[in-house]
Structure formats: C-alpha cells, structure tokens
Short mmCIF file of C-alpha atoms in Angstrom, two decimals:
data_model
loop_
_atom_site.label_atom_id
_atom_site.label_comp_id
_atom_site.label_asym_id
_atom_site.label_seq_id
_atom_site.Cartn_x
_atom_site.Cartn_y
_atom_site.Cartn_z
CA UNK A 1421 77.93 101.62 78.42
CA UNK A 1422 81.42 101.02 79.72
CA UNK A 1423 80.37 98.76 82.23
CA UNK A 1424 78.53 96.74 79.47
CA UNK A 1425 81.81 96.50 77.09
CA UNK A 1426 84.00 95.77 79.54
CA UNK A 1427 83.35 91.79 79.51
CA UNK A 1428 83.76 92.23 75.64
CA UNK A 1429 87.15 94.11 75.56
CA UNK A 1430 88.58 91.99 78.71
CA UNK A 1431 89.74 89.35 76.37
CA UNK A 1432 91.53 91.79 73.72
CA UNK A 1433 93.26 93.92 77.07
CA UNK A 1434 93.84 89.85 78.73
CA UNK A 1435 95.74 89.24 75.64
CA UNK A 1436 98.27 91.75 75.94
CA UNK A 1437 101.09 92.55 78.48
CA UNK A 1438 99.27 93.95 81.49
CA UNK A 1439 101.23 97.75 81.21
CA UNK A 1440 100.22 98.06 77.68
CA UNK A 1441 96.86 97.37 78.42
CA UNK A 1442 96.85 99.98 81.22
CA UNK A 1443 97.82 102.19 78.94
CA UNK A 1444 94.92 101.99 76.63
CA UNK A 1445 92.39 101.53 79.43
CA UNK A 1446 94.07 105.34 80.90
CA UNK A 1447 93.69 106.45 76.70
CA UNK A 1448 90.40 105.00 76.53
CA UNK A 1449 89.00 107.04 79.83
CA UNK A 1450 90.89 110.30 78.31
CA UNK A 1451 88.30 110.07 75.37
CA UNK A 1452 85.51 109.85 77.24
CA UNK A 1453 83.11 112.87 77.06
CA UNK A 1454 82.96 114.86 80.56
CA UNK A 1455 80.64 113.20 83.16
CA UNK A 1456 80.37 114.60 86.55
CA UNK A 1457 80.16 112.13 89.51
CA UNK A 1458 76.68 110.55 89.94
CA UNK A 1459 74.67 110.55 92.80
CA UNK A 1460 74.57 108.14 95.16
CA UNK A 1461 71.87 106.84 98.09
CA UNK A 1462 72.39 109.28 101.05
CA UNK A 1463 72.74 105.67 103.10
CA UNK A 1464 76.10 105.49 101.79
CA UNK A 1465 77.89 109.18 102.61
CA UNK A 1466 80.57 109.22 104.56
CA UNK A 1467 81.69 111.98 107.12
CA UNK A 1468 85.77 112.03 107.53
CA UNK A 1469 88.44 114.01 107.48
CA UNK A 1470 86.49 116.74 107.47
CA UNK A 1471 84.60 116.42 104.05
CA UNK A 1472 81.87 114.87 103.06
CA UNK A 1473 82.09 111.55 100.54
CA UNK A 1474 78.94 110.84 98.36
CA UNK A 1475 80.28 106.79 99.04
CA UNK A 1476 82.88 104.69 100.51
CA UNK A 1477 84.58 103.19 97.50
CA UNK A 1478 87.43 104.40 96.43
CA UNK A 1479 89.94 104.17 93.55
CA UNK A 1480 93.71 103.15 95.15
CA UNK A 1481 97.05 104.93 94.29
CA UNK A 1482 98.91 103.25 91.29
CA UNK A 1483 96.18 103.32 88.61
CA UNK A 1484 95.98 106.97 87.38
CA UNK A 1485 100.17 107.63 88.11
CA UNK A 1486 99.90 111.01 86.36
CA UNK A 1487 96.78 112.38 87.73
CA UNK A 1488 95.72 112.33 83.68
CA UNK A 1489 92.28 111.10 84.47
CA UNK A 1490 90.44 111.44 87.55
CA UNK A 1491 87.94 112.97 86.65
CA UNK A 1492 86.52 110.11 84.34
CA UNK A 1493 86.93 107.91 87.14
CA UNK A 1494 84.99 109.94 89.61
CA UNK A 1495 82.74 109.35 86.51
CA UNK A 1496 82.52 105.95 86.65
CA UNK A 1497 80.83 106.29 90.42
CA UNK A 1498 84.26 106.33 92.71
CA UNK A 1499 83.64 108.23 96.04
CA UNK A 1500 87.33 109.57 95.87
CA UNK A 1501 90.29 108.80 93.50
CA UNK A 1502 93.88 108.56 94.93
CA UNK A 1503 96.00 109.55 92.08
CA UNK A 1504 100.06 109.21 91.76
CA UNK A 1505 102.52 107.77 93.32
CA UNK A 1506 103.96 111.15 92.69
CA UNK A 1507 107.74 111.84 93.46
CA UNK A 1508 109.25 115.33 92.79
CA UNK A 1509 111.72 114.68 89.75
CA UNK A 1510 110.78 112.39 86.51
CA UNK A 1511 112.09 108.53 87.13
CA UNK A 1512 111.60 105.64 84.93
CA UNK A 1513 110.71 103.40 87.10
CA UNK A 1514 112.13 99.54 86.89
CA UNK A 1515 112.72 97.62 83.44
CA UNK A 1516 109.87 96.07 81.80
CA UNK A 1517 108.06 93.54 82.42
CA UNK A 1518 107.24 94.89 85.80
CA UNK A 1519 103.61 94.06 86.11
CA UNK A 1520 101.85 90.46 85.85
CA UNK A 1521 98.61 89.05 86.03
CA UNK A 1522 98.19 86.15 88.43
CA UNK A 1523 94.54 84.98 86.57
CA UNK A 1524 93.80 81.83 88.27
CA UNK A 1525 94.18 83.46 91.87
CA UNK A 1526 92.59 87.21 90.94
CA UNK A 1527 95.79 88.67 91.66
CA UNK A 1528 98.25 91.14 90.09
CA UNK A 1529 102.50 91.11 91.08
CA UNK A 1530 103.86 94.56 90.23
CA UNK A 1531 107.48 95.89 90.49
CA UNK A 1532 107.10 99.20 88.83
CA UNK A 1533 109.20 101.08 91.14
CA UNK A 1534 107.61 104.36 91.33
CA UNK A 1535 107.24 105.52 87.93
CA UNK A 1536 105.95 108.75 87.70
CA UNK A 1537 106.19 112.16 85.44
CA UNK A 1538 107.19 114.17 87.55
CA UNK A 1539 105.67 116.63 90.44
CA UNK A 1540 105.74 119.34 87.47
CA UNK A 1541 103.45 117.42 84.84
CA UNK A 1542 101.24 116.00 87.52
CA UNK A 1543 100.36 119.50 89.71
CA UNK A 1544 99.87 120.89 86.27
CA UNK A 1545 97.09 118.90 85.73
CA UNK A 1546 95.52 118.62 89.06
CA UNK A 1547 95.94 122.59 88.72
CA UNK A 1548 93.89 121.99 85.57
CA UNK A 1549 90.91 120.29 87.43
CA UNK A 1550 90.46 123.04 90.52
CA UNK A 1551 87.12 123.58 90.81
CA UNK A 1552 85.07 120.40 89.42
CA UNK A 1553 83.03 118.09 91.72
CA UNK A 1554 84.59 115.24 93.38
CA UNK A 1555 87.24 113.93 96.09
CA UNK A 1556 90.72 113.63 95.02
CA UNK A 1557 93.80 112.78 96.68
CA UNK A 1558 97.79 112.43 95.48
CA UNK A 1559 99.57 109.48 97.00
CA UNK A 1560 103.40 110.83 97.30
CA UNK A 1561 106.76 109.40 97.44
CA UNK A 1562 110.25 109.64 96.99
CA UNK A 1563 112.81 109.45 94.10
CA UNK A 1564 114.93 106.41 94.09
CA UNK A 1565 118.33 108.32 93.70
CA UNK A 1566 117.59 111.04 96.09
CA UNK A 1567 120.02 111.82 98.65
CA UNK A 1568 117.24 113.40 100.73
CA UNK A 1569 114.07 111.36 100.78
CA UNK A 1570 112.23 113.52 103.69
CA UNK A 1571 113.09 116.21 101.42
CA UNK A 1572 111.30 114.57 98.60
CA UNK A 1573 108.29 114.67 100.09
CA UNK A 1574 108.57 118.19 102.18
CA UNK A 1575 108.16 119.11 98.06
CA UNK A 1576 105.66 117.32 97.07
CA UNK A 1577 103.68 118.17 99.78
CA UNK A 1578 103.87 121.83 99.53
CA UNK A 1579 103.11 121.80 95.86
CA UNK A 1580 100.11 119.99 96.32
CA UNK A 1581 98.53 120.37 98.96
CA UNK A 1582 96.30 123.47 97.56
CA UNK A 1583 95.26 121.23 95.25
CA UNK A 1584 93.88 117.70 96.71
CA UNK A 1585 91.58 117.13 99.12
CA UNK A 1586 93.96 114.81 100.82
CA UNK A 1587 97.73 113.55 100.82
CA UNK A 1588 98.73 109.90 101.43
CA UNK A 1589 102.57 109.64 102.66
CA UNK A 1590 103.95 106.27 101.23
CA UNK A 1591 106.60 104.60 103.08
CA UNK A 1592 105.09 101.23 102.35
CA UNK A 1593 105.78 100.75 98.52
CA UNK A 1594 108.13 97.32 98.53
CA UNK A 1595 109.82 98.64 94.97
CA UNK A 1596 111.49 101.08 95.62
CA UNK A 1597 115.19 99.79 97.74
CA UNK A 1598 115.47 101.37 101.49
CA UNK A 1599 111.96 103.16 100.98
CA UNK A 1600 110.19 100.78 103.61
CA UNK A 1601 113.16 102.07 105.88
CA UNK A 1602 110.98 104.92 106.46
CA UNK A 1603 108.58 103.23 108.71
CA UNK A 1604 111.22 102.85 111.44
CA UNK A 1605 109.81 104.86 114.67
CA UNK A 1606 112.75 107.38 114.25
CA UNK A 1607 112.40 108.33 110.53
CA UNK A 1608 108.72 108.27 110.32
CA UNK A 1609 108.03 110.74 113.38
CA UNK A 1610 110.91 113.31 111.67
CA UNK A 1611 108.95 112.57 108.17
CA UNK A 1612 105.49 113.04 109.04
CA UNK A 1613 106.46 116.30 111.46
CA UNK A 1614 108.29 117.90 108.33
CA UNK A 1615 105.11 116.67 105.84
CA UNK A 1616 102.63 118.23 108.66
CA UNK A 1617 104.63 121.43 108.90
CA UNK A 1618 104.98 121.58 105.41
CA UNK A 1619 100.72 120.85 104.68
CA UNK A 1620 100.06 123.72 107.38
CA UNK A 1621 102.23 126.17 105.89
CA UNK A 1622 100.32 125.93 102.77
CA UNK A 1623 97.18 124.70 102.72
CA UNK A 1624 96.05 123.62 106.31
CA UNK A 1625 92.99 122.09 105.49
CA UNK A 1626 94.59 119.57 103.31
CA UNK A 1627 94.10 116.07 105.31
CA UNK A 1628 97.94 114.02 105.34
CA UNK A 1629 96.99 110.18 105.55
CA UNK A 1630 99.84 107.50 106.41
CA UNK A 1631 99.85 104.07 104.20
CA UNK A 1632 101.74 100.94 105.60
CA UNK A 1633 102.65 97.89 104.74
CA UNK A 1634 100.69 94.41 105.49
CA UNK A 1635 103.68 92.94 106.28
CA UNK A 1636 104.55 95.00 109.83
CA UNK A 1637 104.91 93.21 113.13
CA UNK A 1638 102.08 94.26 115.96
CA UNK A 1639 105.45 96.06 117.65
CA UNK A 1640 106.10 97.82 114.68
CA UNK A 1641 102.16 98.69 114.45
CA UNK A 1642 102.24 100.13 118.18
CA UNK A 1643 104.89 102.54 116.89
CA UNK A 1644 103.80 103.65 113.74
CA UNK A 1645 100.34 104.55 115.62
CA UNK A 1646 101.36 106.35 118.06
CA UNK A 1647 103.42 108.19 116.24
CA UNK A 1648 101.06 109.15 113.67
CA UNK A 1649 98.33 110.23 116.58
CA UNK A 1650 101.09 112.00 117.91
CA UNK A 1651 101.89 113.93 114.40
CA UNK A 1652 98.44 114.97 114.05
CA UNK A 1653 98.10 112.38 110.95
CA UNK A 1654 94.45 112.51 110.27
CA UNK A 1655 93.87 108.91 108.94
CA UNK A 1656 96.01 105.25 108.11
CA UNK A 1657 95.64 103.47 104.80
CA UNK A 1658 96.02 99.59 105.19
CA UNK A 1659 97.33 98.59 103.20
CA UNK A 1660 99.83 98.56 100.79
CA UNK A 1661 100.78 95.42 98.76
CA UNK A 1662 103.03 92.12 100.11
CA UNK A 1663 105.82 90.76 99.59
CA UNK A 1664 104.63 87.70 100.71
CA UNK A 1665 103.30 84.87 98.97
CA UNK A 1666 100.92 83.12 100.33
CA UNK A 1667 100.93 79.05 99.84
CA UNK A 1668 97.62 79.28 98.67
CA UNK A 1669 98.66 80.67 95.34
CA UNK A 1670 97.49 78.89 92.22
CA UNK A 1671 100.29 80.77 89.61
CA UNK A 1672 103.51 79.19 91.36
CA UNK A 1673 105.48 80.25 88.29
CA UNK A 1674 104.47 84.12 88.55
CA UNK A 1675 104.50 83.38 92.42
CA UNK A 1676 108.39 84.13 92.25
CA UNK A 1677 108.01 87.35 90.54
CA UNK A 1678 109.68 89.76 92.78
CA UNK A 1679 107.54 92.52 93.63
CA UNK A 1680 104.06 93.66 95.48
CA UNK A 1681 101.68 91.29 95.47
CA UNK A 1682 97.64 92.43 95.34
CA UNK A 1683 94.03 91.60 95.16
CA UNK A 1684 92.39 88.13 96.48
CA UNK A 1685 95.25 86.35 98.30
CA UNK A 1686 96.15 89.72 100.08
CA UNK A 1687 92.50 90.11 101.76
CA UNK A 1688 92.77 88.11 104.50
CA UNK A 1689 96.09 89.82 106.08
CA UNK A 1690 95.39 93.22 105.15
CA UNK A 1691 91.86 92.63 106.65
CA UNK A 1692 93.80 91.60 109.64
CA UNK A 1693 96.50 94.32 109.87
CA UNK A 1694 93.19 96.75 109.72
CA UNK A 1695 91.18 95.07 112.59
CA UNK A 1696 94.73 95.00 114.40
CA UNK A 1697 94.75 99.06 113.72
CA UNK A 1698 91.01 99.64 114.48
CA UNK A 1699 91.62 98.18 117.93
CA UNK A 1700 94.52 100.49 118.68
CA UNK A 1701 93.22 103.47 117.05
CA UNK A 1702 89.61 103.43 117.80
CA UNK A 1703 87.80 106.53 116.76
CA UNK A 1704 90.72 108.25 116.85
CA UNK A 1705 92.33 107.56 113.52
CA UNK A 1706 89.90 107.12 110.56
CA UNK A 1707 91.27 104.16 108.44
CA UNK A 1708 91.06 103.61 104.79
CA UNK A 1709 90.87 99.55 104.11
CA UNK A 1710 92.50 98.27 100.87
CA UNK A 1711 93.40 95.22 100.21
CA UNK A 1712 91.91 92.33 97.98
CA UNK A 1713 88.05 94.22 97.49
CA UNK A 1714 86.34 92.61 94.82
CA UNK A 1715 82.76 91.91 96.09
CA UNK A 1716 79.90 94.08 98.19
CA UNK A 1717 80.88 91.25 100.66
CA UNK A 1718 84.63 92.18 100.92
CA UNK A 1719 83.57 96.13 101.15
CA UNK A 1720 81.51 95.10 104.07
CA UNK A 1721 84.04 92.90 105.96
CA UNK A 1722 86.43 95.90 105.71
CA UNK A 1723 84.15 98.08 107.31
CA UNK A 1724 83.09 96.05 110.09
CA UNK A 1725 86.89 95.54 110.74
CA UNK A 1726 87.18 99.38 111.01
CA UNK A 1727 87.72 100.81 107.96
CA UNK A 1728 85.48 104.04 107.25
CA UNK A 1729 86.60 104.43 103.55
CA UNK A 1730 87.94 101.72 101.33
CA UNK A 1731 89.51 101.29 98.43
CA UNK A 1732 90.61 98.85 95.71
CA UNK A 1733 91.86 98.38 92.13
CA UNK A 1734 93.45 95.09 91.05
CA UNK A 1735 89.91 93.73 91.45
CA UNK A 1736 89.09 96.10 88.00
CA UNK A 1737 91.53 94.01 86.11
CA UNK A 1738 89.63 90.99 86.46
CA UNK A 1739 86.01 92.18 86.98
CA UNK A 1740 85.76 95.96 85.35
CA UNK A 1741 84.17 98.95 85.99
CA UNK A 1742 80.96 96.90 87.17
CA UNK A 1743 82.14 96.34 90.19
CA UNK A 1744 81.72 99.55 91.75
CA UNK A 1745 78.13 99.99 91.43
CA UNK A 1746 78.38 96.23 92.54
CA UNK A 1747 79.54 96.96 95.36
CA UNK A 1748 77.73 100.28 96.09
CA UNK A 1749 74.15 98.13 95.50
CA UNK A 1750 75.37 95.52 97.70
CA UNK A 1751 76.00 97.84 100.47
CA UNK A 1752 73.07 99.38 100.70
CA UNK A 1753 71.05 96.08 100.72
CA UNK A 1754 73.22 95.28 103.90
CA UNK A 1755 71.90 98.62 105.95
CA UNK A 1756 68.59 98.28 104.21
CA UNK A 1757 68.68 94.42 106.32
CA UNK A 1758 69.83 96.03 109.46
CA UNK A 1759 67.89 99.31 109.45
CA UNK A 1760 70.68 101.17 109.36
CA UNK A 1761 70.68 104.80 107.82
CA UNK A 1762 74.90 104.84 107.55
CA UNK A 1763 77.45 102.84 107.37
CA UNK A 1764 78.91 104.46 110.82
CA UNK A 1765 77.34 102.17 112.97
CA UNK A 1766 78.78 99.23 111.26
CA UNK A 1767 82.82 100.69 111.47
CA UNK A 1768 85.03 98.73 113.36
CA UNK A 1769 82.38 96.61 115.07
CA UNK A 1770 83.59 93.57 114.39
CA UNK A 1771 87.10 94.30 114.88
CA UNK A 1772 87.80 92.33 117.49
CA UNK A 1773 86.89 88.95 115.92
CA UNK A 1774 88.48 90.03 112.74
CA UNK A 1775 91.62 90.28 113.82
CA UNK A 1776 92.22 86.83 113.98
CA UNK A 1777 90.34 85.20 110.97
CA UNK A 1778 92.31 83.04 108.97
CA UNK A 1779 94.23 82.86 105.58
#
C-alpha cells in the first residue's frame, strides 16, 4: 500500500522544504501498524560479520537520526537499517535550511551537522526494540563542541553496543568542522583501538564497521586499511557523501550549497573508492557499498566491485519505498541468468575493471 501511494504523496512532500517533509515521512512510518520483516528468496542472504542478512539492501545512516523507527523500515523489506548519527550529548545541528533537493540530477546536498537527540533518547529506544526480528545498526559520532572527540565515541560505543547488531564509526561526515581530521593514520588507529576496547568490554559480539569519505587519496586509503585490519575492524562502509561537485551537475545554483553531496552524481566515485578498497582488502574486510543506488543495476555494479552489503537512501526521495523490492527482484533475475545460488560469487569480481570506470 505504501509503495502504491508513494507516487501520489511525492508531489505534496516535493512541495515542501525537504526537512519538513522528512519529518512527516518519519511521523507517517510511526503510525504504521507493526509489520515484521518479510521474507525474502534464500538467493539473496547474506553471510557477514557473523550474522546472517535475509538481503543485501540496506537503509544508510542519516534517515532514522533518533532510532524512532526502524522497525517500520525493516518493514518495508530493508535487510538491515543503520540508524543515528548518534553523538553522546543533545546538539542542534546547523541552521536551517540545511538540506536541498537537487531534482534534475537525483541528488540531495545536506549540511545538517550531526543533529541528533542525544545518546540518552536514542539507547532508550533501541532498548525498547530488544528482542524483535531484524538487523540494526547505530552509526556514531562526535559532538561538535567536545573537547574530547575519541571520548565521544568510547561512550557511545559502550552504551550501545548491547543493543545493535553492529556499530559504524564516522569520521567521514563533511559537516561537522575538524571531524574528517579523524581519518589521519595517527588519530584513527588511537580511535578505533579505544572503540574496539570499549565494544569488547561490553558486548564483544557487537561488529565495529569504519565509514570514509569518497573524497580520500589512494595514500590515504593504504592507511586507513591497514589500520583498520590491524584494529580488528570487521568491515568498511564506502562511502560517505562529497564535497565535491561534479561538472556534470544539472542544479548549478544548489551546486554551491555547502555541504555533502549524495545520490546519482556520487555513484561513479564512490563505486570507484570501493573497487579501489576491494582490491586492497580482499576477503579480508567485508565492505558495505553506498553511494548513488537507485536501480537493481546500481545494486549489482556495487557488488561486483566488492561490496557484500549495500546501502542507499537519497534514491527514496526521488523514487520511494518501491525501490527496494525493485531492487531485490532485479537481483535475483541477475543470479537466476548466471545460475548462481548467492550473491558471493559475484563480490568483488569485477573489481579490478571497476576501479577505473569513468564519471
């Protein structure tokens, strides 16, 4: 039913300033009557990080800040939900506007700075879910005005791990001043060490993923591998959103927006960045692709360039809920054409060539 009023409400939610139409799309999933997740063709389960995923499509961090409803979207047929970012004390986030729609080039510009509750109101509520179906995760960060960032998310770790299935450390968000900083080889080991220590004194089986920016150099790419295999990381997100701006882009005005820029024109570099990490990583690393998904054939690209999960979500602003069994549809017809009973055999394969496709 969603999926079929989604085409008819997309002009009313188009019509109004992108946050307060987020804002009613997270009100209008609160009043939806439970669902649990759906199943899904066996073709399409995923082994990694030790669990088991019903499908590879994921929801990405940003869209459900508060962890108010992931259970609706599990509903909706997500294989996982990434909920937050999450930083331990209440911030505001950046002045409005902060978010705008690129239409004409399927692509969103956001600059919310980490907005969040609060690590109190959102382990409340994931406290609130323990023990219903479904893979969820907490994307975590730190509070602009902290005088102790690897503090920050020492905290948010330990309060959460008992409570996700996995933790994704965010030192790639472009809106929040000095946080990219954190990528550096020096501060990133000391960071992920303390998250690590913190994730086995609490809850050891929680899985600690590392997301970084499209915008690295190859150097900085060595580094931040190696020292994430050496920190016992258990998988990379790529990745986050640009601050480029590609000179493909239709919107010129909202081009100059400062802020991260996602969906279609990010696709091609993130794909890149991804093949770039399979081929360093191998089987060693699990990766998480995200970046400009908004077809079964974008899903499938993202695989083949190594990615063993993906994820998306400024793709739902433009085509809706739909997409995801889209996408799930379209890859099993790819398996069904190559005989193929998983999508294992197809991870990474490509990599090679995919690291050098163009813009």
């Amino acid at each position: 039913m969603i999926n079929a009023l989604f085409p008819l409400a997309r002009p009313l939610l188009h019509s109004l300033d992108p946050e307060t139409a987020h804002n009613l799309t997270l009100r209008g999933l609160s009043a939806l009557p439970p669902r649990g997740p759906g199943a899904d063709d066996s073709r399409l389960a995923v082994e990694v990080l030790g669990r088991r995923f019903p499908n590879p499509v994921g929801l990405a961090a940003g869209f459900d800040k508060g962890a108010q409803v992931p259970d609706a979207l599990l509903g909706l047929g997500f294989g996982f939900v990434e909920v937050g970012g999450v930083v331990p004390r209440p911030q505001p986030g950046n002045p409005r506007p902060r978010v705008f729609r690129l239409t004409r080039d399927s692509a969103v510009i956001n600059r919310f700075g980490l907005n969040s509750e609060g690590l109190d109101v959102v382990r409340a509520r994931l406290a609130a879910r323990q023990g219903r179906p479904g893979r969820v995760g907490v994307n975590i960060g730190a509070n602009k005005e902290s005088t102790d960032r690897l503090a920050d998310y020492v905290t948010c770790t330990r309060a959460l791990a008992p409570l996700v299935d996995f933790i994704t450390v965010n030192v790639s968000s472009p809106n929040t001043p000095g946080l990219r900083d954190l990528q550096g080889e020096a501060f990133l080991d000391e960071l992920l060490a303390r998250v690590v220590e913190a994730r086995d004194a609490t809850h050891p089986g929680t899985a600690i993923l590392l997301k970084i920016a499209p915008d690295i150099t190859l150097e900085a790419l060595d580094a931040m591998a190696a020292t994430a295999l050496r920190r016992g990381v258990q998988a990379l997100v790529v990745s986050n959103t640009t601050v480029a701006r590609p000179a493909s882009l239709r919107e010129t005005a909202l081009a100059t927006e400062t802020g991260g820029l996602s969906g279609r024109p990010l696709f091609a570099a993130a794909t890149r960045l991804l093949a770039e990490t399979y081929l360093r990583v191998g089987v060693r690393l699990p990766l998480i692709g995200v970046g400009g998904i908004d077809s079964p054939e974008a899903a499938w690209t993202k695989i083949r360039a190594g990615a063993s999960l993906v994820q998306l979500y400024s793709s739902l602003v433009y085509a809706g809920p739909g997409l995801i069994p889209e996408i799930k549809r379209g890859l099993v017809a790819r398996l069904k054409a190559e005989n193929a009973t998983s999508l294992a055999s197809v991870v990474g394969r490509d990599a090679a060539a995919l690291a050098t496709m163009a813009a």
